[in-house]
XYZ file of C-alpha atoms in Angstrom:
341
model
C 102.378 70.917 92.754
C 102.025 71.537 96.712
C 99.111 73.228 97.643
C 100.056 77.254 98.993
C 100.178 77.095 102.860
C 100.138 80.211 104.919
C 102.016 79.115 108.093
C 103.914 81.592 110.064
C 107.646 80.892 110.719
C 109.060 79.894 113.947
C 110.812 83.955 113.836
C 107.105 85.617 113.213
C 106.154 83.321 115.980
C 108.144 84.572 118.571
C 107.760 88.215 117.613
C 104.436 87.637 117.951
C 104.592 86.833 121.511
C 106.735 89.327 122.320
C 104.772 92.035 121.268
C 101.386 91.126 121.787
C 99.947 94.868 120.706
C 101.569 97.858 119.620
C 104.780 97.312 116.860
C 106.902 100.335 116.208
C 105.938 101.807 113.061
C 108.847 102.381 110.897
C 108.736 103.751 107.092
C 111.965 103.317 105.027
C 113.128 105.855 101.806
C 115.475 104.787 99.278
C 115.349 102.931 96.493
C 116.223 99.084 94.222
C 117.623 96.554 95.683
C 119.657 98.599 98.622
C 115.695 99.185 99.899
C 115.018 95.769 99.296
C 117.426 94.748 102.073
C 116.559 97.090 104.195
C 112.752 95.785 103.652
C 113.812 91.926 103.929
C 115.088 92.750 107.239
C 112.304 95.456 108.736
C 109.576 93.107 107.963
C 111.007 90.584 109.816
C 110.775 92.511 113.001
C 107.644 95.070 112.458
C 104.285 94.284 110.707
C 103.980 98.454 110.777
C 106.121 99.508 108.307
C 105.621 101.183 104.961
C 108.387 101.851 102.033
C 109.092 105.482 100.185
C 110.395 104.319 97.201
C 112.149 107.435 94.561
C 110.868 107.484 91.102
C 113.669 108.935 89.174
C 114.764 105.446 87.092
C 114.862 106.242 83.378
C 116.566 103.119 82.755
C 115.470 99.002 81.175
C 112.014 97.620 81.792
C 111.011 100.848 83.994
C 112.509 103.755 81.851
C 110.757 101.918 78.141
C 107.371 102.220 80.041
C 107.913 105.322 81.247
C 109.376 106.796 78.039
C 106.366 104.859 76.329
C 103.152 105.538 78.387
C 104.487 108.551 80.702
C 103.958 106.407 83.802
C 106.008 106.758 87.063
C 108.869 103.712 86.889
C 107.503 100.934 88.354
C 110.753 99.256 88.865
C 111.881 100.238 92.154
C 108.133 99.979 93.840
C 107.957 96.839 92.296
C 111.139 95.086 93.822
C 109.893 96.724 97.299
C 106.767 94.762 97.037
C 108.714 91.808 96.192
C 111.060 92.441 99.572
C 108.100 92.715 101.577
C 106.817 89.649 100.573
C 105.905 86.949 102.989
C 108.601 83.395 103.948
C 105.248 81.089 102.942
C 104.627 79.775 100.078
C 102.522 82.099 98.723
C 104.024 85.077 99.307
C 107.697 83.283 97.718
C 105.429 82.598 94.391
C 104.332 86.037 93.935
C 107.808 87.100 94.685
C 109.275 85.292 91.737
C 106.142 86.049 89.608
C 106.261 90.027 89.528
C 110.288 89.313 89.640
C 109.999 87.176 86.612
C 111.522 88.753 83.276
C 110.584 87.888 79.498
C 113.079 86.937 77.299
C 112.064 86.738 73.788
C 113.420 88.677 70.613
C 110.173 90.821 70.377
C 108.724 94.193 72.040
C 107.830 92.522 75.464
C 111.954 91.015 76.456
C 113.002 92.487 78.956
C 110.392 93.510 80.596
C 109.320 92.576 84.295
C 105.769 90.971 85.200
C 105.274 93.289 88.068
C 106.139 95.839 86.364
C 103.282 95.637 83.350
C 100.421 94.269 86.407
C 101.435 97.908 88.232
C 101.318 99.796 84.907
C 97.982 97.840 84.270
C 96.406 98.733 87.240
C 97.768 102.996 87.151
C 95.893 103.179 84.084
C 92.368 101.346 85.318
C 91.765 102.905 88.371
C 94.084 106.246 87.936
C 95.621 106.746 91.515
C 98.884 105.368 91.784
C 98.305 104.650 95.608
C 95.474 102.453 95.630
C 96.690 100.931 92.301
C 99.931 100.231 95.144
C 97.672 99.147 97.673
C 96.094 96.797 95.611
C 99.325 95.374 93.743
C 100.414 94.846 97.924
C 96.799 93.160 99.082
C 97.129 90.536 96.193
C 100.683 90.151 97.524
C 99.873 90.081 101.177
C 102.721 92.043 101.581
C 103.790 92.844 104.707
C 103.881 96.791 104.835
C 102.512 99.363 102.350
C 104.159 100.843 99.034
C 104.418 104.187 98.041
C 106.092 106.846 95.479
C 107.740 109.666 96.996
C 106.262 111.359 94.079
C 103.248 111.553 91.887
C 105.184 112.565 88.769
C 108.193 111.244 87.255
C 111.095 112.645 87.939
C 114.471 113.218 85.764
C 117.977 112.940 88.220
C 120.528 115.284 87.052
C 124.102 115.302 88.328
C 126.542 117.902 88.127
C 130.146 115.766 87.695
C 134.115 116.750 87.822
C 135.936 115.068 85.259
C 133.120 112.920 83.453
C 134.910 113.390 79.782
C 138.575 111.825 81.050
C 139.993 114.019 78.346
C 138.919 117.214 80.541
C 139.208 116.272 83.832
C 138.498 119.522 86.054
C 135.300 120.651 84.148
C 131.833 120.001 85.862
C 129.410 118.651 83.180
C 125.443 117.926 84.028
C 124.785 114.413 83.499
C 121.086 113.352 83.043
C 119.173 110.411 84.137
C 119.392 108.608 86.964
C 120.644 104.863 84.987
C 124.005 107.472 83.847
C 123.866 108.818 87.374
C 124.991 105.430 88.238
C 127.716 104.696 86.765
C 128.902 107.774 85.400
C 132.801 108.505 84.900
C 134.109 110.657 87.018
C 133.240 112.995 90.455
C 129.720 113.439 91.303
C 129.558 116.655 93.149
C 126.113 116.929 93.266
C 122.380 116.159 91.768
C 119.155 117.968 92.047
C 116.099 116.778 90.210
C 114.101 117.735 87.149
C 111.425 119.079 88.081
C 112.667 120.789 90.801
C 110.623 121.146 93.720
C 108.499 117.572 93.043
C 105.362 117.814 94.847
C 105.490 114.765 97.195
C 103.089 111.948 97.464
C 100.645 113.363 100.552
C 100.392 109.445 101.414
C 104.586 109.193 102.140
C 104.379 112.343 103.705
C 101.893 111.356 106.517
C 103.601 108.170 107.233
C 107.126 110.232 107.551
C 105.624 112.258 110.050
C 103.471 109.581 112.290
C 106.045 107.112 112.225
C 108.292 106.150 114.767
C 111.692 105.141 112.984
C 112.775 106.456 109.913
C 115.536 104.150 108.057
C 116.943 105.820 105.397
C 119.514 103.944 103.202
C 121.352 101.327 102.225
C 121.362 101.744 98.830
C 122.699 103.865 95.237
C 123.643 107.075 97.136
C 123.178 109.492 94.499
C 120.405 108.049 92.746
C 118.476 106.502 95.340
C 118.634 107.845 98.961
C 119.318 111.336 98.609
C 116.775 112.421 95.874
C 114.515 111.469 98.877
C 116.085 114.744 99.946
C 115.114 116.598 97.106
C 111.889 116.868 97.537
C 110.863 119.632 99.800
C 107.760 118.740 101.157
C 109.271 115.638 102.313
C 112.230 116.591 103.001
C 110.104 119.003 105.979
C 108.356 116.209 107.300
C 111.592 114.964 107.720
C 113.245 117.312 109.906
C 109.577 118.037 111.571
C 108.657 114.760 112.427
C 109.455 113.818 116.423
C 110.414 109.617 114.587
C 114.243 108.919 115.088
C 116.087 108.604 112.248
C 118.469 106.240 111.741
C 121.132 105.919 108.553
C 121.871 102.412 106.876
C 125.750 102.986 105.721
C 126.066 100.428 102.292
C 128.919 97.383 102.478
C 130.982 99.128 99.875
C 131.201 102.487 97.888
C 129.438 102.044 94.145
C 132.103 101.595 91.052
C 131.217 104.716 89.052
C 128.401 107.141 91.869
C 130.744 106.654 95.135
C 134.159 105.155 93.665
C 136.693 105.747 96.167
C 134.264 106.987 99.346
C 134.796 106.018 102.555
C 131.570 105.709 105.357
C 132.646 109.491 106.905
C 132.149 110.935 103.050
C 129.018 108.727 102.027
C 127.714 111.772 105.783
C 129.418 114.452 104.375
C 127.843 114.507 100.768
C 124.114 113.986 102.486
C 124.930 116.808 104.785
C 125.573 118.854 101.321
C 122.739 117.983 100.436
C 119.998 118.858 103.398
C 122.432 120.481 106.207
C 119.333 120.679 108.432
C 119.175 117.401 108.704
C 119.716 115.608 111.966
C 119.913 111.683 112.517
C 120.086 109.420 116.009
C 122.194 106.620 114.603
C 123.849 105.862 111.580
C 124.122 102.236 111.037
C 127.360 100.375 109.563
C 128.765 96.791 108.462
C 131.790 96.624 111.641
C 134.062 95.286 108.450
C 133.690 98.372 105.969
C 134.757 100.896 109.154
C 138.186 101.128 108.441
C 138.345 105.175 110.667
C 135.975 104.909 113.165
C 136.505 108.243 114.888
C 136.299 109.828 111.362
C 133.265 108.431 111.004
C 131.830 108.823 115.104
C 132.802 113.175 113.718
C 131.436 113.211 110.916
C 127.880 111.224 112.611
C 127.851 114.137 115.223
C 127.061 116.709 113.136
C 124.471 114.989 112.244
C 123.541 114.575 116.206
C 124.062 111.176 115.491
C 125.624 107.911 117.236
C 127.246 105.213 115.375
C 125.854 101.769 115.736
C 128.808 99.132 114.384
C 126.761 95.366 113.920
C 128.347 92.506 110.969
C 125.234 92.956 108.616
C 126.848 91.879 105.558
C 125.936 88.555 103.938
C 128.252 86.120 104.778
C 129.131 84.992 100.571
C 131.623 88.247 100.961
C 129.740 89.472 98.111
C 128.488 93.783 98.510
C 125.059 93.006 99.850
C 123.016 92.765 103.286
C 121.640 89.977 105.435
C 118.302 90.086 106.019
C 118.841 88.418 109.554
C 121.510 90.191 110.649
C 120.594 93.340 109.318
C 117.094 92.686 111.127
C 118.741 91.869 114.196
C 120.514 95.801 114.236
C 117.967 97.215 113.438
C 115.904 95.389 116.554
C 118.658 96.698 118.402
C 118.745 100.342 117.435
C 114.795 100.167 118.209
C 115.515 99.200 121.343
C 118.079 100.854 122.315
C 117.705 104.620 121.437
C 114.207 104.555 120.440
C 111.722 106.735 122.481
C 109.621 104.883 125.173
C 106.414 103.646 122.798
C 103.673 101.352 122.439
C 105.481 98.632 121.213
C 107.532 98.778 124.440
């Protein structure tokens, strides 16, 4: 087995030479694979990066740990930490380790190593933020990961046509895993409890940021929930940071079936009518009606930036290098004159 080597990639060297001194402070909000894609891109262009992660997951390993131990669901936090691991041998090895899932015929089947590690440190330290900081230190994570709230949350949705035999009725669907795959049309979502406390470090990070990035990700179950935490929403409204909303590459089965890019903005606005944005980022191939998207963005005070950010395999996944280039260009073209310029 070859020894671990901490060596900077060519891209890292170029960044270091280009940005001697301060870098933009960036906060990324979301959950799941969408947030992971954003973090994998952002860590390529700044070393001052904080992820604020939703904590409403109730499926899989996270759901089992949450139900058995009463802890925050660790899965999305784990994914964010893995996305922040470096490209050297140490970072990539640890990224694989914490993402590894056990396969057995017993109780441990399906549990991710990182979930168990995070929960163990929560129980040892009694402080979710301190524990995540310690995991990040172990992994050599290039940024910080914070939960948006320190209490487990339940996501509930009002869904029209959830029962195909009653297509005009609106039902309440509970649980993030269920909402993400629900049949019918999601009208709105809310959290239980409906006024959860935000993690103070997350609020402070938003208020102190140069840029806040929201999305991509599951719209109703990963992106919008951040706007339903009152202290976090207030911080997003009050912060002097510029804000970019990164749209998905395609609608998601169940949750946003048939949604156009502009409709994503419309439902976001319904949940947070006072929220202003500076830039809406979308893949140029995923926007059939650019004028309608521009009109929807104007309601937030935002400009639209179209860029090729999709991966080469044709799936609805962002390419981290292309997404990094798009973010870098946005920060330079739209950013206030900051200490990193």
